Coordinates of C-alpha atoms in Angstrom, one line a residue:
M1 CA 130.6 46.2 -128.9
I2 CA 130.9 49.2 -126.6
D3 CA 134.4 50.7 -126.4
R4 CA 135.0 50.6 -122.7
R5 CA 137.2 53.7 -122.4
T6 CA 134.8 55.9 -124.5
F7 CA 131.8 54.6 -122.7
T8 CA 133.3 55.0 -119.2
K9 CA 134.4 58.5 -120.0
A10 CA 130.9 59.4 -121.3
L11 CA 129.3 58.2 -118.0
G12 CA 131.8 60.3 -116.0
L13 CA 133.2 57.1 -114.5
G14 CA 136.9 57.5 -115.6
A15 CA 139.2 55.8 -113.2
G16 CA 141.8 57.8 -111.3
T17 CA 145.0 56.4 -109.9
T18 CA 145.2 57.8 -106.4
A19 CA 145.9 55.2 -103.7
W20 CA 147.0 55.1 -100.1
T21 CA 147.9 52.6 -97.5
L22 CA 145.5 51.5 -94.7
A23 CA 148.2 50.8 -92.1
G24 CA 152.0 50.3 -91.8
P25 CA 154.8 51.1 -94.2
P26 CA 154.6 50.8 -98.0
G27 CA 155.1 47.3 -99.2
P28 CA 157.0 46.2 -102.3
A29 CA 154.0 45.3 -104.5
R30 CA 154.1 48.3 -106.9
A31 CA 154.4 52.0 -107.0
A32 CA 151.7 54.2 -105.3
D33 CA 150.6 55.8 -108.5
T34 CA 149.3 52.5 -109.8
G35 CA 146.9 52.0 -107.0
A36 CA 148.9 49.5 -105.0
A37 CA 147.9 47.5 -102.0
T38 CA 150.7 48.3 -99.7
A39 CA 149.8 47.6 -96.1
A40 CA 150.4 44.5 -94.0
A41 CA 147.0 43.0 -93.5
P42 CA 145.7 41.3 -90.4
T43 CA 142.9 39.6 -92.3
G44 CA 144.4 36.5 -93.9
F45 CA 145.6 38.6 -96.9
A46 CA 149.1 39.9 -97.6
R47 CA 148.1 43.5 -98.2
L48 CA 145.3 46.0 -98.1
G49 CA 144.8 49.1 -100.2
V50 CA 142.4 51.7 -101.4
V51 CA 142.3 53.1 -104.9
R52 CA 140.3 55.9 -106.6
A53 CA 138.2 54.2 -109.3
G54 CA 135.3 55.8 -111.1
L55 CA 132.6 56.9 -108.6
L56 CA 134.3 55.3 -105.7
D57 CA 137.4 54.9 -103.6
I58 CA 137.5 51.1 -103.6
G59 CA 139.0 49.2 -100.7
Y60 CA 140.5 45.9 -101.5
A61 CA 142.7 43.1 -100.2
E62 CA 145.6 41.5 -102.2
D63 CA 147.9 38.5 -102.1
G64 CA 150.4 36.9 -104.4
P65 CA 153.1 38.4 -106.6
A66 CA 152.5 41.8 -108.1
D67 CA 153.4 40.6 -111.6
G68 CA 151.4 37.4 -111.5
P69 CA 148.3 36.7 -113.6
V70 CA 145.3 38.4 -111.9
V71 CA 142.3 36.7 -110.3
L72 CA 139.6 39.1 -109.2
C73 CA 137.4 37.5 -106.4
L74 CA 134.0 39.2 -105.8
H75 CA 132.0 38.6 -102.7
G76 CA 128.3 38.5 -102.1
W77 CA 125.7 39.6 -99.5
P78 CA 125.8 39.4 -96.6
Y79 CA 129.5 38.8 -96.7
D80 CA 132.7 40.7 -97.4
I81 CA 136.3 40.1 -98.5
H82 CA 136.8 37.5 -95.8
S83 CA 134.9 35.0 -97.9
Y84 CA 138.2 34.7 -99.8
A85 CA 140.7 34.8 -96.9
G86 CA 141.3 31.0 -97.4
V87 CA 141.2 31.1 -101.2
A88 CA 143.7 33.9 -101.7
P89 CA 146.8 32.2 -100.2
L90 CA 146.1 29.0 -102.1
L91 CA 146.0 30.9 -105.4
A92 CA 149.0 33.1 -104.4
A93 CA 151.0 29.9 -103.9
H94 CA 150.3 29.1 -107.6
G95 CA 151.7 32.5 -108.6
Y96 CA 148.5 34.4 -109.0
R97 CA 148.0 38.0 -108.0
V98 CA 144.7 37.8 -106.1
V99 CA 142.6 41.0 -105.7
V100 CA 139.5 41.0 -103.6
P101 CA 137.5 44.3 -103.5
H102 CA 134.9 45.4 -101.1
L103 CA 131.8 46.0 -103.3
R104 CA 130.0 49.4 -103.0
G105 CA 128.4 49.7 -99.5
H106 CA 130.9 47.4 -97.9
G107 CA 134.1 47.8 -95.9
T108 CA 136.5 50.5 -96.8
T109 CA 134.8 51.3 -100.2
R110 CA 133.3 54.8 -100.2
F111 CA 131.5 57.0 -102.7
R112 CA 133.6 60.0 -103.7
S113 CA 130.6 62.4 -103.8
P114 CA 127.6 62.7 -101.4
G115 CA 125.5 63.5 -104.4
T116 CA 126.0 60.2 -106.2
V117 CA 122.9 58.0 -106.2
R118 CA 123.3 55.0 -103.9
N119 CA 122.5 52.6 -106.7
A120 CA 123.1 48.9 -106.6
Q121 CA 121.7 47.8 -110.0
Q122 CA 123.9 45.1 -111.7
S123 CA 125.4 47.3 -114.4
A124 CA 126.5 50.0 -111.9
V125 CA 128.3 47.4 -109.7
A126 CA 129.9 45.8 -112.8
L127 CA 131.2 49.2 -113.9
D128 CA 132.8 49.6 -110.4
V129 CA 134.9 46.5 -111.1
L130 CA 135.8 47.7 -114.6
A131 CA 137.0 51.0 -113.1
L132 CA 139.0 49.1 -110.5
M133 CA 140.7 47.1 -113.2
D134 CA 141.6 50.3 -115.0
A135 CA 142.8 52.0 -111.8
L136 CA 145.1 49.0 -111.0
R137 CA 146.1 48.7 -114.7
I138 CA 144.7 45.2 -115.0
E139 CA 144.0 44.6 -118.6
R140 CA 142.5 41.1 -118.2
A141 CA 141.7 38.9 -115.2
V142 CA 140.1 35.7 -114.2
L143 CA 136.9 36.7 -112.5
A144 CA 135.4 34.5 -109.7
G145 CA 132.4 35.2 -107.6
F146 CA 129.3 34.0 -105.7
D147 CA 126.0 35.7 -105.0
W148 CA 126.3 39.4 -106.0
G149 CA 129.9 38.6 -107.0
A150 CA 128.8 35.9 -109.4
R151 CA 126.3 38.2 -111.0
T152 CA 128.8 41.0 -111.4
A153 CA 131.4 38.7 -112.9
A154 CA 128.9 37.3 -115.4
V155 CA 127.8 40.8 -116.4
L156 CA 131.5 41.7 -117.1
A157 CA 132.0 38.4 -119.0
A158 CA 128.9 39.0 -121.1
L159 CA 129.5 42.7 -121.9
W160 CA 133.3 43.1 -121.8
P161 CA 134.7 39.6 -122.6
E162 CA 138.0 41.2 -123.8
R163 CA 138.7 42.0 -120.1
V164 CA 137.8 38.5 -118.8
K165 CA 140.3 35.7 -119.2
A166 CA 138.0 33.1 -117.6
L167 CA 135.1 33.0 -115.2
V168 CA 134.1 31.0 -112.1
S169 CA 130.5 31.5 -111.2
V170 CA 128.8 29.9 -108.2
G171 CA 125.1 29.3 -109.1
G172 CA 125.7 29.5 -112.8
Y173 CA 124.1 32.3 -114.8
L174 CA 122.8 35.0 -112.4
V175 CA 122.3 38.0 -114.8
T176 CA 119.0 39.7 -113.8
D177 CA 116.1 40.5 -116.1
V178 CA 114.0 42.8 -114.0
R179 CA 110.9 42.3 -116.2
A180 CA 111.1 38.5 -115.8
Q181 CA 111.5 38.9 -112.1
R182 CA 107.9 40.1 -111.9
E183 CA 106.6 36.6 -112.6
P184 CA 105.9 34.5 -109.5
L185 CA 108.1 31.6 -108.6
P186 CA 106.8 28.3 -107.1
A187 CA 105.8 28.8 -103.5
A188 CA 108.8 27.0 -102.0
A189 CA 111.2 29.1 -104.0
E190 CA 109.5 32.3 -102.9
H191 CA 109.8 31.1 -99.3
T192 CA 113.5 30.7 -99.7
W193 CA 113.8 34.4 -100.9
W194 CA 111.9 35.6 -97.8
Y195 CA 114.3 38.4 -97.0
Q196 CA 114.0 40.2 -100.3
F197 CA 110.3 40.7 -99.5
Y198 CA 111.3 41.9 -96.0
F199 CA 113.6 44.4 -97.7
A200 CA 110.7 45.7 -99.8
T201 CA 109.2 47.1 -96.5
E202 CA 110.2 50.0 -94.3
R203 CA 110.6 47.6 -91.4
G204 CA 113.2 45.7 -93.4
R205 CA 115.1 48.9 -94.3
L206 CA 115.2 49.9 -90.6
A207 CA 116.5 46.5 -89.6
V208 CA 119.4 46.7 -92.1
A209 CA 120.2 50.3 -90.9
D210 CA 120.3 49.2 -87.2
R211 CA 123.5 47.3 -86.2
V212 CA 121.9 45.1 -83.6
R213 CA 118.9 44.1 -85.7
R214 CA 121.2 43.8 -88.8
D215 CA 123.6 41.4 -87.0
D216 CA 120.7 39.3 -85.9
L217 CA 119.2 39.2 -89.4
Y218 CA 122.5 38.4 -91.1
R219 CA 123.4 35.6 -88.7
L220 CA 120.0 34.1 -89.5
V221 CA 120.8 34.3 -93.2
W222 CA 124.2 32.7 -92.7
R223 CA 122.7 29.8 -90.7
T224 CA 119.9 29.3 -93.2
V225 CA 121.8 29.3 -96.4
S226 CA 124.9 27.4 -95.0
P227 CA 123.4 24.7 -92.8
T228 CA 126.7 22.8 -92.5
W229 CA 129.1 25.7 -92.0
A230 CA 130.3 25.9 -88.3
F231 CA 131.1 29.6 -88.2
D232 CA 131.8 31.1 -84.8
D233 CA 131.3 34.6 -83.3
A234 CA 134.8 35.7 -84.4
D235 CA 134.1 34.7 -88.0
F236 CA 130.9 36.7 -88.0
A237 CA 132.3 39.7 -86.2
R238 CA 135.2 39.9 -88.7
T239 CA 132.8 40.2 -91.6
A240 CA 130.2 42.3 -89.8
A241 CA 132.7 45.1 -89.5
A242 CA 132.3 45.6 -93.2
F243 CA 128.6 46.4 -92.8
D244 CA 129.3 49.5 -90.7
N245 CA 129.9 51.3 -94.1
P246 CA 127.7 54.4 -94.1
D247 CA 126.1 53.4 -97.4
H248 CA 125.5 49.7 -96.6
A249 CA 121.8 49.9 -95.9
A250 CA 121.0 52.1 -98.9
I251 CA 123.0 49.8 -101.2
V252 CA 121.4 46.5 -99.9
I253 CA 117.9 47.8 -99.9
H254 CA 118.2 49.3 -103.4
N255 CA 119.7 46.1 -104.8
Y256 CA 116.8 43.9 -103.7
R257 CA 114.1 46.5 -104.5
W258 CA 115.6 47.1 -108.0
R259 CA 115.7 43.4 -108.8
L260 CA 112.0 43.1 -108.0
G261 CA 111.1 46.2 -110.1
L262 CA 110.2 48.2 -106.9
A263 CA 113.0 50.8 -107.2
D264 CA 114.3 52.6 -110.3
G265 CA 117.8 52.3 -111.7
E266 CA 119.5 55.3 -113.3
R267 CA 118.8 56.2 -116.9
R268 CA 122.5 56.3 -117.8
Y269 CA 122.6 52.5 -117.4
D270 CA 119.5 51.8 -119.4
R271 CA 121.4 50.7 -122.6
L272 CA 123.5 48.2 -120.6
E273 CA 120.4 46.9 -118.8
E274 CA 118.6 46.4 -122.1
R275 CA 121.5 44.2 -123.3
L276 CA 121.5 42.3 -120.1
A277 CA 117.7 41.7 -120.2
A278 CA 118.3 39.9 -123.5
R279 CA 120.2 37.3 -121.5
P280 CA 123.5 37.5 -123.5
R281 CA 125.5 34.3 -123.8
I282 CA 129.0 34.1 -122.2
A283 CA 131.8 32.8 -124.4
V284 CA 134.8 33.0 -122.1
P285 CA 136.1 29.8 -120.5
T286 CA 133.9 29.1 -117.5
V287 CA 133.6 26.8 -114.5
T288 CA 130.2 26.9 -112.8
L289 CA 129.8 25.6 -109.2
D290 CA 126.7 24.5 -107.5
A291 CA 126.6 24.2 -103.7
G292 CA 124.8 21.1 -102.6
R293 CA 123.5 22.5 -99.3
D294 CA 122.6 25.9 -100.6
P295 CA 118.8 26.3 -100.7
F296 CA 119.2 28.6 -103.8
T297 CA 120.8 25.8 -105.8
A298 CA 118.5 24.9 -108.6
P299 CA 117.8 21.2 -109.4
G300 CA 119.3 19.6 -112.4
D301 CA 123.0 19.8 -111.8
G302 CA 123.5 23.0 -113.8
A303 CA 121.3 21.9 -116.7
G304 CA 119.0 24.9 -116.3
Y305 CA 121.7 27.4 -117.2
R306 CA 124.0 25.4 -119.4
R307 CA 122.8 27.1 -122.6
F308 CA 124.1 30.5 -121.5
F309 CA 127.7 29.4 -121.7
T310 CA 129.0 28.9 -125.2
G311 CA 132.8 28.6 -124.6
P312 CA 135.0 26.0 -123.0
Y313 CA 133.0 24.8 -119.9
L314 CA 133.1 22.7 -116.8
H315 CA 130.5 22.2 -114.1
R316 CA 130.7 20.6 -110.7
T317 CA 128.7 20.4 -107.5
L318 CA 130.2 20.7 -104.1
P319 CA 127.9 18.3 -102.2
D320 CA 128.4 19.4 -98.5
T321 CA 128.8 23.1 -99.1
G322 CA 126.4 26.0 -98.5
H323 CA 126.0 29.4 -100.1
N324 CA 129.3 31.0 -99.0
V325 CA 131.3 28.6 -101.2
P326 CA 134.8 30.2 -101.1
Q327 CA 134.8 30.4 -97.3
E328 CA 133.2 27.0 -96.7
A329 CA 135.2 25.2 -99.3
P330 CA 138.3 27.3 -100.2
G331 CA 140.1 24.3 -101.7
G332 CA 137.3 23.5 -104.1
F333 CA 136.9 27.1 -105.1
A334 CA 140.6 27.6 -105.7
R335 CA 140.6 24.5 -107.8
A336 CA 137.8 25.9 -109.9
V337 CA 139.8 29.0 -110.6
L338 CA 142.8 27.0 -111.7
D339 CA 140.7 24.8 -113.9
A340 CA 138.9 27.8 -115.5
D341 CA 142.3 29.4 -116.3
R342 CA 143.4 26.2 -118.1
L343 CA 140.3 25.6 -120.2

């Protein structure tokens, strides 16, 4: 087992504790030197904050009592913290402190150095969350996520289980083995993943880098993967603001090219990626969710990934829900968090 503090220090990813408010007067959550979220937030959350954590200044939203048990909610692509705007108050009402960070390349999260590689491989993103937990002095948390967020939460649960009280994972076990990704999928599955092939091209990169083309592309993804979700222009615009991050295009393109073996990761993460390529089992209490209307949901009601979870376990399918589960079905997602914490 890797000692997290020794390993983090060795990578130069030690978390600082500098934080500042985004707007308004300081709130009562906790002192500034702990990385508090202290601003009144117009986003469906109680507070917004930014904290120095490892390679990043990480922007995040927060709700609930500052001394409550922590739930870390992790968003996916092409989404942002607003996927959890309906979930956070539900969990806060049960006494949880809910923390929802912008992943690297999104929202108010920024790289601290212009020289840092804009890398989105799975272990690098997971270490961001570990650094955030250290900066906010969160020793253990329930981790809940979908899409990139589910992968990141699973990586943490597999490699640092002592930091994860329980796990909620939409889509099951999403840890990536890059070598296995080189094998072709059935044609229908490849068709569903059309955009990752687009991102392998220069045309795809240019589309993500251009706001008008990006918005058109991301709206299409939303409609395709969430066919029953009646989002409106305001819903999309609220999230799309997070894509104006200066590193957004570089992070998105690297993530999908790396997963296909078309872009290198960084050598300093090789040891972690070797462990993840072995498909480590997850022993923390887990609830997996499948979205019935998500084209990425595999058949078999979770049977294909059940073997990867060796601890207390529940699985359920949300039949009329698409890919963006927490925003489409906040009650069902919040219930999964409560159930995972009680396993």
